[in-house]
Short mmCIF file of C-alpha atoms and ligand atoms in Angstrom, two decimals:
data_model
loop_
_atom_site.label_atom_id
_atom_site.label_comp_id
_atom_site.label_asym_id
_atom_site.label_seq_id
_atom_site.Cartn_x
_atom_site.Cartn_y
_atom_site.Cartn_z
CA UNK A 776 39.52 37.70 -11.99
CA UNK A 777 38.25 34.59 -14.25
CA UNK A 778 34.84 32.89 -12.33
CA UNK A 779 35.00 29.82 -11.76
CA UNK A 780 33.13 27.29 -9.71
CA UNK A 781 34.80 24.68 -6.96
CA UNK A 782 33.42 21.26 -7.45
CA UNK A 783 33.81 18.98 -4.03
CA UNK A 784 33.91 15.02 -5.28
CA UNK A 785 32.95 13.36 -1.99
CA UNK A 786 33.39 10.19 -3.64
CA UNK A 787 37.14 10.78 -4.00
CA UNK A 788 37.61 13.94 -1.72
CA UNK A 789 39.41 15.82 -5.07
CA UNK A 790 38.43 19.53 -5.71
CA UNK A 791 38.24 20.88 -9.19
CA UNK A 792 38.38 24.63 -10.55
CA UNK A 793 35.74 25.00 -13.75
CA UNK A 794 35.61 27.80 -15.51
CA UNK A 795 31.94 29.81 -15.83
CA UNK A 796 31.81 31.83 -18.91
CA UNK A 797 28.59 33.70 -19.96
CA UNK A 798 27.18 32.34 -16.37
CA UNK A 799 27.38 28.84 -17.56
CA UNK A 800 29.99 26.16 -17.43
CA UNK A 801 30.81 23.44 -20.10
CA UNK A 802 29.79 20.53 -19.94
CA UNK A 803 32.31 18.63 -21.20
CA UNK A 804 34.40 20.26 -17.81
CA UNK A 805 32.65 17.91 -15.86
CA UNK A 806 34.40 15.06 -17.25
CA UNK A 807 37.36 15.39 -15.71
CA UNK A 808 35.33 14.37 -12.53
CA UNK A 809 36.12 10.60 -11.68
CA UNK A 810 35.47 8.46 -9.53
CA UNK A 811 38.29 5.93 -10.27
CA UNK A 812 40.61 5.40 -13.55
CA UNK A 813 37.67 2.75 -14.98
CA UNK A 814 34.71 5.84 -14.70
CA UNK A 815 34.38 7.66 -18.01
CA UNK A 816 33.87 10.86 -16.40
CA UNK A 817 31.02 13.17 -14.73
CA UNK A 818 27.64 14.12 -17.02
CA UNK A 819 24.88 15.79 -16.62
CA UNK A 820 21.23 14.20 -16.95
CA UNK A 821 18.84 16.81 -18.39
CA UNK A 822 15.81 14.81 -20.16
CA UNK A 823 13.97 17.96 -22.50
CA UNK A 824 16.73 20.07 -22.00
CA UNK A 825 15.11 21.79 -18.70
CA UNK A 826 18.85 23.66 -17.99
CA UNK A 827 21.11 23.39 -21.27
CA UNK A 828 22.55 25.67 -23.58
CA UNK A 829 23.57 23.61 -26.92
CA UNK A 830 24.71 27.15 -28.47
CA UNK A 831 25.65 30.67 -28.17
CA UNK A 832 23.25 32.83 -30.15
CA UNK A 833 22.60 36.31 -31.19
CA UNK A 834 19.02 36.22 -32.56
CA UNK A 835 16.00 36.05 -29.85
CA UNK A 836 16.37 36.96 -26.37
CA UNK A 837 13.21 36.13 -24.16
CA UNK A 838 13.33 37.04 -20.09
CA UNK A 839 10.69 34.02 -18.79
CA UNK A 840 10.05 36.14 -15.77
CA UNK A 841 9.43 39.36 -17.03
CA UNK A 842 7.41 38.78 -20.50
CA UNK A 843 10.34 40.20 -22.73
CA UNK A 844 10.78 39.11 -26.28
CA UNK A 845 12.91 40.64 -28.72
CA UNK A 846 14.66 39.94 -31.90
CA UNK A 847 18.04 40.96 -32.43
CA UNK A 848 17.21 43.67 -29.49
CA UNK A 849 14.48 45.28 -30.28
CA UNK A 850 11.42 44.28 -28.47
CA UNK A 851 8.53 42.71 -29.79
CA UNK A 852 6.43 45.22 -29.44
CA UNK A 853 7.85 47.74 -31.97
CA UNK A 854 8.46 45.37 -34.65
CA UNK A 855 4.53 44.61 -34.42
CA UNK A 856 3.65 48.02 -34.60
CA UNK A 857 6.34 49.64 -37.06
CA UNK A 858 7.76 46.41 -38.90
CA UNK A 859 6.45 44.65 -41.95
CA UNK A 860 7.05 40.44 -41.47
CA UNK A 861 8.91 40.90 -44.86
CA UNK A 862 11.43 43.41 -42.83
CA UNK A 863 11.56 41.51 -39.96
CA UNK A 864 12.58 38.30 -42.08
CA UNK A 865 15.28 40.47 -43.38
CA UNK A 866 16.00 41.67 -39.43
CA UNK A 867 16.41 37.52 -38.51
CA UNK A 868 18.21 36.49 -41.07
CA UNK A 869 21.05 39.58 -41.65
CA UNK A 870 21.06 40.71 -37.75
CA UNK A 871 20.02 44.25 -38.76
CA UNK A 872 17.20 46.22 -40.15
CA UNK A 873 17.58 46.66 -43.67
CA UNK A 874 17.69 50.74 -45.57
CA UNK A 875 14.98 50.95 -47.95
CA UNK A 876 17.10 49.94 -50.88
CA UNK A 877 18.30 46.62 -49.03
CA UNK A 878 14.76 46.02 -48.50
CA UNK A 879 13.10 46.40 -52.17
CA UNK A 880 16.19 43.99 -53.27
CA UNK A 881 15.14 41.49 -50.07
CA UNK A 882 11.26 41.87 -51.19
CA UNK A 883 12.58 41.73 -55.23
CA UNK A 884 14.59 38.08 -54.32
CA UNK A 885 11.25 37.15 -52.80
CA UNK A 886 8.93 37.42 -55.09
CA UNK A 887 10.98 36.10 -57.92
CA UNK A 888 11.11 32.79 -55.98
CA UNK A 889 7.61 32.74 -55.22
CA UNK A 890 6.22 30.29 -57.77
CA UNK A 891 6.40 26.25 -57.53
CA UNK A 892 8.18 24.21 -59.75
CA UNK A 893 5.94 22.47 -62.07
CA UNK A 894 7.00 18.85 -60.74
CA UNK A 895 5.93 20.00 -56.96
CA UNK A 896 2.85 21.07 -57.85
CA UNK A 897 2.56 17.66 -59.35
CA UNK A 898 3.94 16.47 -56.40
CA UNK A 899 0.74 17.85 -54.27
CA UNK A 900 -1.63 16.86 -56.65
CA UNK A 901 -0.98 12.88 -55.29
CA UNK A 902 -2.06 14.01 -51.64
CA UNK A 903 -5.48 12.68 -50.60
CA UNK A 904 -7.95 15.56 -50.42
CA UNK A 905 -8.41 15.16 -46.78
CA UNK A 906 -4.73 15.26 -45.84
CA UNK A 907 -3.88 17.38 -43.31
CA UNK A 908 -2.15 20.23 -45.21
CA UNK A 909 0.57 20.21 -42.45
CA UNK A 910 1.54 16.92 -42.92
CA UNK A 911 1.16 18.27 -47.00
CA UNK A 912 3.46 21.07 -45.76
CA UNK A 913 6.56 19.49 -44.13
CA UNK A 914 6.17 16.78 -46.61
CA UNK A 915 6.55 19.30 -49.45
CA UNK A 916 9.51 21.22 -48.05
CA UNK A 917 11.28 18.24 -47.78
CA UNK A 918 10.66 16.97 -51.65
CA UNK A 919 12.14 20.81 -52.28
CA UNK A 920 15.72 19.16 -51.40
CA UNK A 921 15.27 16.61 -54.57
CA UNK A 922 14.28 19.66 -56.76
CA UNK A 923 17.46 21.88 -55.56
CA UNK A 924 20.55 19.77 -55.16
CA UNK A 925 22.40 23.05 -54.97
CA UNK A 926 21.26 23.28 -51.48
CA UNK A 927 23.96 20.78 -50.18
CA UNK A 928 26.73 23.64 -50.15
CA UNK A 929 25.43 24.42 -47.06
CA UNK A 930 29.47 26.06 -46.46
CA UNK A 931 28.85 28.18 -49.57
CA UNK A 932 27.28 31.76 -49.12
CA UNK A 933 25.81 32.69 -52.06
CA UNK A 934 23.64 28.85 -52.38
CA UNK A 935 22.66 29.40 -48.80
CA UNK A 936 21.34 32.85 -49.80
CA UNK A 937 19.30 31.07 -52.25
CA UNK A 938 17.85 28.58 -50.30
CA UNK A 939 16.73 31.03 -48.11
CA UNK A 940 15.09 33.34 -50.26
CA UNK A 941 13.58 30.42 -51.85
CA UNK A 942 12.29 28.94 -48.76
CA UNK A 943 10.88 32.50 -47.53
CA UNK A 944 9.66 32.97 -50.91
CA UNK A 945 8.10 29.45 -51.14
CA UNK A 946 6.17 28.12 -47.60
CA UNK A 947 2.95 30.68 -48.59
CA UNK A 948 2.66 29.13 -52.38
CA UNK A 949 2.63 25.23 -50.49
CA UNK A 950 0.63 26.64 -47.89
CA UNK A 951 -2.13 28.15 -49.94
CA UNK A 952 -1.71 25.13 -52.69
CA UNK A 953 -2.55 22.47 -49.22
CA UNK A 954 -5.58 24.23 -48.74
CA UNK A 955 -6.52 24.55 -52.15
CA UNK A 956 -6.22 21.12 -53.00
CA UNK A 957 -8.11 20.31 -49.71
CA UNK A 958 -10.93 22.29 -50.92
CA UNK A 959 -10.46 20.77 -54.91
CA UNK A 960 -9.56 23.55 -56.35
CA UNK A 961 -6.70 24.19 -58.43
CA UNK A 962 -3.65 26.89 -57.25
CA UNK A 963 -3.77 30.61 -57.41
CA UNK A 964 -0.59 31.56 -58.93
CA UNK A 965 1.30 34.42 -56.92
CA UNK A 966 0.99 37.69 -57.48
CA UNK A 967 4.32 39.87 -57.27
CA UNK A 968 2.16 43.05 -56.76
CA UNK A 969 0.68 42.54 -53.71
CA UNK A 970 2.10 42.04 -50.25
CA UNK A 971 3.66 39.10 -48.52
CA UNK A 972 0.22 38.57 -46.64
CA UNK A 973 -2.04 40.15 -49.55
CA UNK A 974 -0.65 37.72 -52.05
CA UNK A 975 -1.01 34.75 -49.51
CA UNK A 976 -4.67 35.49 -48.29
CA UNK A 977 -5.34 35.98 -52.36
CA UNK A 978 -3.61 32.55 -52.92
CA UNK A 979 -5.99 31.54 -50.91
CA UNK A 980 -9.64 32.79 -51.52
CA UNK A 981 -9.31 33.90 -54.85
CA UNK A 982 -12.09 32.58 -57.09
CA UNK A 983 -12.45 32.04 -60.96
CA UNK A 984 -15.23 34.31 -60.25
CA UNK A 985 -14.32 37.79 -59.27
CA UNK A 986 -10.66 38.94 -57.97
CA UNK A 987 -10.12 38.76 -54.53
CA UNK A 988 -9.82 42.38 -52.85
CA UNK A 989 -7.47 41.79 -50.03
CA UNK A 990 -8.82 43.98 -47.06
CA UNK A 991 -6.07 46.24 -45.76
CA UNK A 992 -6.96 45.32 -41.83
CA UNK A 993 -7.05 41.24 -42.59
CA UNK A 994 -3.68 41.90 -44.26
CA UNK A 995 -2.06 44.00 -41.72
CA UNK A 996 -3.33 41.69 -38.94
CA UNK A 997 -1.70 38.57 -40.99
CA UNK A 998 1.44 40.36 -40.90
CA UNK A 999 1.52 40.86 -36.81
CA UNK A 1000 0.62 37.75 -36.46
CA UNK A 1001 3.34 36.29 -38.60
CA UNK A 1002 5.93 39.01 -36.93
CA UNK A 1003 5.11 37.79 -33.33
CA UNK A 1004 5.68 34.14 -34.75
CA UNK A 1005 9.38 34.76 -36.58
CA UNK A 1006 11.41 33.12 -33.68
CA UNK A 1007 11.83 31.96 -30.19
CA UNK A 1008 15.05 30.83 -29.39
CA UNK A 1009 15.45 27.30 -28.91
CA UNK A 1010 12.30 25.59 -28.48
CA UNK A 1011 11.62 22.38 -29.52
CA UNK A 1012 11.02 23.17 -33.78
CA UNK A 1013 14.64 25.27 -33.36
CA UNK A 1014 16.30 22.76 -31.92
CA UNK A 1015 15.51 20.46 -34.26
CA UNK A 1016 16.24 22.53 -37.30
CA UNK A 1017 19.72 22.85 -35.25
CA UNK A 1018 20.32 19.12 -34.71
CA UNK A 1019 18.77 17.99 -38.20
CA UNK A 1020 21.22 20.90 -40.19
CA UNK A 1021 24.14 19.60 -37.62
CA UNK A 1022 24.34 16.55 -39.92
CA UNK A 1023 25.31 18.94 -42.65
CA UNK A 1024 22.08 17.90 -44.75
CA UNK A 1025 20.12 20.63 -47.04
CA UNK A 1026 18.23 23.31 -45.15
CA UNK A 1027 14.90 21.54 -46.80
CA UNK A 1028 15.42 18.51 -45.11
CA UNK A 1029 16.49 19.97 -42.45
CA UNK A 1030 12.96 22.24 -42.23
CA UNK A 1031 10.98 19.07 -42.98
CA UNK A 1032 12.03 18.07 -39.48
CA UNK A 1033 11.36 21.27 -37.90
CA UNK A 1034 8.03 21.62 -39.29
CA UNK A 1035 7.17 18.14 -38.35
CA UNK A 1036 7.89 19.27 -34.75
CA UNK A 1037 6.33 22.33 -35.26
CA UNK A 1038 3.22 20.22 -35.93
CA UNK A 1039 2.77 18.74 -32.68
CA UNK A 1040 -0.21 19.91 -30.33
CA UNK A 1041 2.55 20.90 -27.64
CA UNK A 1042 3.91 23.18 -30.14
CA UNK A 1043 2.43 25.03 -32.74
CA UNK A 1044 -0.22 22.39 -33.48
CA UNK A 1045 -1.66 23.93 -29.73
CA UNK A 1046 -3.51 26.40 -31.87
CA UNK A 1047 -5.66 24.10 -33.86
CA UNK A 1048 -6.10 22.41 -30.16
CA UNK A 1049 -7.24 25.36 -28.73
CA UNK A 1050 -9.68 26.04 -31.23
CA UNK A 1051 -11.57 22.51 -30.76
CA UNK A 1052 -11.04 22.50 -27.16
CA UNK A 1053 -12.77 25.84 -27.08
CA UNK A 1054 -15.98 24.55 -29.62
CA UNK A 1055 -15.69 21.20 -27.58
CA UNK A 1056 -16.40 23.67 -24.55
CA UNK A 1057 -19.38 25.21 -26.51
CA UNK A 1058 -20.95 27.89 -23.88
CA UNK A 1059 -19.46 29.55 -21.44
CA UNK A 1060 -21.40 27.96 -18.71
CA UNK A 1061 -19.56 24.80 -19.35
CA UNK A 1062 -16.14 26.80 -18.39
CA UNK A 1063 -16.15 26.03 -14.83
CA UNK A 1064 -16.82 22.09 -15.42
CA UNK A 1065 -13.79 22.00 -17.63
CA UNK A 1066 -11.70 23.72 -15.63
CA UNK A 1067 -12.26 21.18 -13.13
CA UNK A 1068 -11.21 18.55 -15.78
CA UNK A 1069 -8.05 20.11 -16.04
CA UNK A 1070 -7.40 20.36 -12.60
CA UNK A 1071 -7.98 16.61 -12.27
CA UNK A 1072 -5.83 15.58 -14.77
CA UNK A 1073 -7.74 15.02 -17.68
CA UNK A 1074 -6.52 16.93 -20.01
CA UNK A 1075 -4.45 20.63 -20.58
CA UNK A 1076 -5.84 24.01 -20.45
CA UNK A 1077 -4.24 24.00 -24.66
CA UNK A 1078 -3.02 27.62 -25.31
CA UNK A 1079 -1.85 28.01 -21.92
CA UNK A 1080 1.59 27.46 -19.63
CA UNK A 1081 4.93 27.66 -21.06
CA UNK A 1082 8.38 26.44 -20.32
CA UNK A 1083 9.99 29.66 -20.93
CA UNK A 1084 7.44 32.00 -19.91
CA UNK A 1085 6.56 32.35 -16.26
CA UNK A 1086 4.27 35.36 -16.79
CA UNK A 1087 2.24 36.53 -19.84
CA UNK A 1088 3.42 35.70 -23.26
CA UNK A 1089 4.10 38.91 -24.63
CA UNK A 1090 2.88 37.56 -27.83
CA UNK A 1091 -0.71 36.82 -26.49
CA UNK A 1092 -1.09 40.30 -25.42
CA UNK A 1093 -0.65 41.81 -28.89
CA UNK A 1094 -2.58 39.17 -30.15
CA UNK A 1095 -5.45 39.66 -28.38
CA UNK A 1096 -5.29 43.38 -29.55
CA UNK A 1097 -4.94 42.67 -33.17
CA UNK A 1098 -8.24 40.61 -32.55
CA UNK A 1099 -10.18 43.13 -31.53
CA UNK A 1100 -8.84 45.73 -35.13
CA UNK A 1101 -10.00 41.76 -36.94
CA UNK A 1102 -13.52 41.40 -35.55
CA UNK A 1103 -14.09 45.02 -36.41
CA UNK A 1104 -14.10 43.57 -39.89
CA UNK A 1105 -15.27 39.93 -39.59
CA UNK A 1106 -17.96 40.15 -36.91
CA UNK A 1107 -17.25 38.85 -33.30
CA UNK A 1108 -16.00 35.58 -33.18
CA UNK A 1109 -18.59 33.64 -30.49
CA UNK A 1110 -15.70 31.63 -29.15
CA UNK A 1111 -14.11 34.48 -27.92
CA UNK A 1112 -16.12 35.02 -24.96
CA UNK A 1113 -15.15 31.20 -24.08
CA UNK A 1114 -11.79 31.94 -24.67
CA UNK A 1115 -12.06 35.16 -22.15
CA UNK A 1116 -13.79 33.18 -19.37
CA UNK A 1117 -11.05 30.61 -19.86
CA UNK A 1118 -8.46 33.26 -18.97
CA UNK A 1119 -10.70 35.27 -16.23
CA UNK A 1120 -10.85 32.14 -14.18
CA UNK A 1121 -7.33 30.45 -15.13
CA UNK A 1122 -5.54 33.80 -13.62
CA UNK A 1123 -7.17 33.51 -10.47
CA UNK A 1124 -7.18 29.61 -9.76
CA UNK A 1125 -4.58 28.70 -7.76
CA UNK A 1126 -3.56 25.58 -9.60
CA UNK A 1127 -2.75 28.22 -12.67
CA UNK A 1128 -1.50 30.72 -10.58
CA UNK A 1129 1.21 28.56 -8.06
CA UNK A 1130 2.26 26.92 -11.39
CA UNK A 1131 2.43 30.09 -13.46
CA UNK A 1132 0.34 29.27 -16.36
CA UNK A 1133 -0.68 32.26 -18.00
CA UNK A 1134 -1.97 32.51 -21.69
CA UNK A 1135 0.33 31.84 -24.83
CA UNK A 1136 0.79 32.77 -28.27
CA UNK A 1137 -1.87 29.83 -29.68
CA UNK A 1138 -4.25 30.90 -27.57
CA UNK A 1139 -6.15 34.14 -28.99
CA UNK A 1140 -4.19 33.05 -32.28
CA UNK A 1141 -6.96 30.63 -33.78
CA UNK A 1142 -9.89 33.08 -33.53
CA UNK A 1143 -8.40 35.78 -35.33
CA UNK A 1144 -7.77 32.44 -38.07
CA UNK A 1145 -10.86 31.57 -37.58
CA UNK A 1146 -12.60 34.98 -38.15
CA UNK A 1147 -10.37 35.25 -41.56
CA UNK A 1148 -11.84 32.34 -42.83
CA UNK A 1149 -9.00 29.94 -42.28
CA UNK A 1150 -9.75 26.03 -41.35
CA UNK A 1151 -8.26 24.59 -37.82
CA UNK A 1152 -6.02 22.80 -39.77
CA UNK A 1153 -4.16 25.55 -41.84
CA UNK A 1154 -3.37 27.23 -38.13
CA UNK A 1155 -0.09 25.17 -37.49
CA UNK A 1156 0.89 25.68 -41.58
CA UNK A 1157 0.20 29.48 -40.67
CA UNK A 1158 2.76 29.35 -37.85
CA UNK A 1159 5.07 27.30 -40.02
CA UNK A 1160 5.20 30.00 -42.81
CA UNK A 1161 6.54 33.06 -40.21
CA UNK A 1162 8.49 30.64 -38.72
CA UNK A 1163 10.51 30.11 -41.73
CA UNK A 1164 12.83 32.58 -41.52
CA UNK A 1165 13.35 31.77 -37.45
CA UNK A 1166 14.47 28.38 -38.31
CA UNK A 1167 16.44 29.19 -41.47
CA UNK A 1168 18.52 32.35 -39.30
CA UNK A 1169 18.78 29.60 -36.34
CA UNK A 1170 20.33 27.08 -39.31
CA UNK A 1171 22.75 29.50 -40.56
CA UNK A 1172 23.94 30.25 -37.32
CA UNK A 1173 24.63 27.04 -36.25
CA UNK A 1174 26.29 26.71 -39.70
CA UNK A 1175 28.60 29.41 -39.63
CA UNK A 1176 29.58 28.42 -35.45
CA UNK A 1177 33.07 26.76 -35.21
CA UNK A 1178 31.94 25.35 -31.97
CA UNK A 1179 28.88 23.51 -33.25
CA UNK A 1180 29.57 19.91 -34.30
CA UNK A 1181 27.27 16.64 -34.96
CA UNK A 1182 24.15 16.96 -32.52
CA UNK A 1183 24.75 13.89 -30.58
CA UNK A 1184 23.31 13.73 -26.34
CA UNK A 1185 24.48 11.17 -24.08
CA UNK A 1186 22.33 8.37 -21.99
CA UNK A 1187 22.33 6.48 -19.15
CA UNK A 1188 22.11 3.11 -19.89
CA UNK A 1189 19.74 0.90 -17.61
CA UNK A 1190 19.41 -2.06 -19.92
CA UNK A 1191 20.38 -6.03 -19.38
CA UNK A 1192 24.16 -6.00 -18.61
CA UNK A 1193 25.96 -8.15 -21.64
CA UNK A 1194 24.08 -11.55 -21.98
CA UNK A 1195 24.11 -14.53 -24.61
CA UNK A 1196 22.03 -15.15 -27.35
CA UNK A 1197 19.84 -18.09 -26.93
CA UNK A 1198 18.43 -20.14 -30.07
CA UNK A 1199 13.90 -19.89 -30.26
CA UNK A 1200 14.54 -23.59 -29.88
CA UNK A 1201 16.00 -23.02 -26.53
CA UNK A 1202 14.02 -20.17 -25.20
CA UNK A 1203 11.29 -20.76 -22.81
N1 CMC B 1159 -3.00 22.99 -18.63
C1 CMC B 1159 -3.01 22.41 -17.40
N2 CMC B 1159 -1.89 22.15 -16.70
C2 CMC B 1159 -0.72 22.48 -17.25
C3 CMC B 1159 -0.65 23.09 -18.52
C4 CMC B 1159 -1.85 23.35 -19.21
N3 CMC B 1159 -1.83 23.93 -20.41
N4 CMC B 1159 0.65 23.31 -18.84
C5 CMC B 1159 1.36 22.86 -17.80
N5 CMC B 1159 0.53 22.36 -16.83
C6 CMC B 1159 0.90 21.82 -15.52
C7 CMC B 1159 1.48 20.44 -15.65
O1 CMC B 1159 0.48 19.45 -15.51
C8 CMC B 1159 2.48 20.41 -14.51
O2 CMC B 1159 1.76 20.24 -13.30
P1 CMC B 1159 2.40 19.35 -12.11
O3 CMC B 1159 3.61 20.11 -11.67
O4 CMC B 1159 1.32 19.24 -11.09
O5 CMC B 1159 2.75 18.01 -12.72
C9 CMC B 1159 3.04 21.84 -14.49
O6 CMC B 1159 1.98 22.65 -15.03
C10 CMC B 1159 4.29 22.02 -15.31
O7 CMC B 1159 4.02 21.55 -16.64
P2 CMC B 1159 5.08 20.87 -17.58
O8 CMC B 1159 4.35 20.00 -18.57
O9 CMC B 1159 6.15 20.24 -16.76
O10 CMC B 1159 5.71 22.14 -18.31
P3 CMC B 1159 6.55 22.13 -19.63
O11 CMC B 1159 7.44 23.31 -19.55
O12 CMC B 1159 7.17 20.81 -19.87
O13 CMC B 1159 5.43 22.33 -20.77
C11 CMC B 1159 3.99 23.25 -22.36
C12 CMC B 1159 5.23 23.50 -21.46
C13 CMC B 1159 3.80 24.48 -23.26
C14 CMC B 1159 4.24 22.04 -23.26
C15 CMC B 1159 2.73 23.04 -21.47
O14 CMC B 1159 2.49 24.20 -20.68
C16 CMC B 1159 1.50 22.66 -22.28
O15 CMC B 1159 1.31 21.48 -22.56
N6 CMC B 1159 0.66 23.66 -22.67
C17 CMC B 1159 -0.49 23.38 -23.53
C18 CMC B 1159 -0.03 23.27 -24.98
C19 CMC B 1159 0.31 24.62 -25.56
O16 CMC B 1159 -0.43 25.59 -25.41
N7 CMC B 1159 1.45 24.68 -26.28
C20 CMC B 1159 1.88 25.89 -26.97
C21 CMC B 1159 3.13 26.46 -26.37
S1 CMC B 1159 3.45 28.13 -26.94
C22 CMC B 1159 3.74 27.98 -28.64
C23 CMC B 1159 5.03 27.33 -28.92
O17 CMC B 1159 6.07 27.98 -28.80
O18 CMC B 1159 5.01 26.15 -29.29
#
């Protein structure tokens, strides 16, 4: 038998039957609820999206309660310890794991793309040296959409494919090309024969000096860290990649949006947060005192709570693994033990506990940057590049959805009911 749910008006004492599918019901049902002839219809009021699906997808499936994350079905966990992020792209995008010869053609398309055009390196040249290489980043993904016009075709296959192996291919070279301008020094060109994170980290710190020799722990770490950060469903970068691409615009303009959102300290800008909360901080005496802070209101705990998550981040918890393999290498990172008093008295304070605020994936994130040598600002840009292919499988999913249509929400208007304009002259 088909569910459905019985909806009581009071107002008019009229029953209706809507259908739930997938344990949700449509929206749009609801409409059919009216008061009178004059009322438009029922809605529902759902400021940040607390309880609405805007689409049916098959790529990340997160349980809040119990700490699950996995792409396409397989859990989290075994893509950080078997995958490659370079596979897992692949995984995203395609909706399976790729044989070995699907992969080398995957990592071939990659690396041909890596490389700038000439006119956007130009491009990045005009940025003030202290620019915050984030805003450097989404500013630079969206100039991408005057350099490929192709991109437009969003409905044809083979120029998505491009754009996406372009993008992939791409978001290190800016990435590493914002820091190195930030620093004055010119680009590192890519280098096809190392690894996704090998080339990037040699992008970064290689000198006119001496070639950089990418160590094998540093690289594999990178490459965790940018698995665990591929996708998460809809949050708020996703969505609006979604809403931006729903206008039928390129996929670069669409990502300039995401990233922007991405860049925000309540997103993935919560990792560069963390890391001067925790310096602001300074000693771990001073733990308790800020704690209290937060308690009072002045100010968030950064790196902790979540709106999906009502129990450890699964992310965090590898994280703080792959930290330990990093500081073998790099020396302790001092902040840490800040960081781990933090958490010791968080999880046992009730105003953490009663509002289930557990640890996140920016939380043990920035050290491990920080031990590698990256600046707090390159963290969100770092979260940006893995979370390229997220948004881009997200995009072409919503592209390819017969249901989706122009992202457009509703209000409730509370403004001045209609009035007439008054001449300065006459207004007092
Ligand atoms: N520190 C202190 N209190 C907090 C925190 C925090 N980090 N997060 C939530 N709360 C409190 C909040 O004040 C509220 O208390 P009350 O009910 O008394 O008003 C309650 O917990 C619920 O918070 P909310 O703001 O309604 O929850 P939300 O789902 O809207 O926000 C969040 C989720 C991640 C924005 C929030 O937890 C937060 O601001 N965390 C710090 C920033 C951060 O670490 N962001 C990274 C998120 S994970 C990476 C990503 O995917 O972007």
């Amino acid at each position: 038998m088909a569910e459905t749910l019985t909806i009581t008006d009071n107002r008019t004492g009229k029953q209706y039957e809507v259908p739930v599918t997938d344990g949700v019901i449509r929206a749009t049902d609801l409409r059919q609820v009216k008061s009178g002839p004059d009322d438009p219809g029922l809605m529902t009021y759902d400021p940040a999206f607390m309880n609405t699906a805007s689409c049916r997808s098959r790529i990340t499936f997160i349980d809040g309660d119990k700490g699950i994350l996995e792409y396409r079905g397989y859990p989290i966990e075994q893509l950080a310890e078997g995958s490659s992020y370079l596979e897992t792209a692949y995984l995203i995008v395609v909706g399976e794991l790729p044989t070995s010869d699907q992969l080398e053609s995957w990592k071939g398309a990659i690396t041909r793309h890596a490389a700038l055009p000439e006119n956007i390196e130009k491009l990045m040249e005009g940025f003030q040296q202290d620019a915050h290489p984030m805003g450097v980043f989404l500013s630079t993904v969206g100039a991408l959409s005057t350099y490929y016009p192709d991109a437009k075709h969003i409905s044809d296959e083979q120029s998505r494919s491009t754009q996406i192996h372009r993008l992939i291919a791409k978001v290190p070279t800016i990435a590493a090309y914002a820091y190195r301008h930030g620093i004055g020094q010119p680009l590192n060109q890519p280098d096809g024969n190392l690894s996704f994170t090998g080339n990037f980290l040699s992008m970064l710190f290689q000198t006119k000096e001496a070639k950089y020799k990418v160590n094998p722990v540093l690289e594999k770490a990178l490459d965790v860290l940018f698995i665990l950060h591929v996708d998460h469903e809809q949050n708020c970068s996703t969505s609006a990649m979604r809403g931006i691409g729903s206008s039928q615009v390129d996929p670069y303009s669409a990502m300039a949006g995401a990233a922007a959102a991405l860049y925000g300290p309540l997103h993935g800008g919560a990792n560069e947060a963390v890391l001067r909360m925790l310096n602001e901080i300074g000693h771990v005496d001073k733990v308790p005192a800020f704690i209290k802070r937060v308690k009072a209101g002045e100010g968030r705990l950064m790196g902790f709570g979540h709106r999906v998550y009502k129990s450890y981040d699964p992310r965090a918890k590898i994280i703080k693994r792959t930290a330990d393999e990093v500081f073998e290498v790099t020396g302790r990172n001092p902040l840490l033990d800040i960081a781990l008093e933090l958490e010791r008295i968080a999880l046992q304070d009730d105003y953490f506990v009663s509002r289930k605020l557990y640890p996140n994936v920016d939380f043990y994130s920035g050290l491990i940057y920080e031990a590698m040598k990256f600046p707090v600002t390159m963290f969100p840009v770092m979260f940006a590049i893995a979370r390229t292919s997220g948004w881009i499988a997200q995009w072409q999913e919503m592209v390819l959805d017969s249901e989706q249509k122009i992202s457009r929400p509703r209000q409730i208007y509370l403004g001045s009911a209609r009035r007439d304009y008054v001449t300065i002259a006459k207004r007092t």
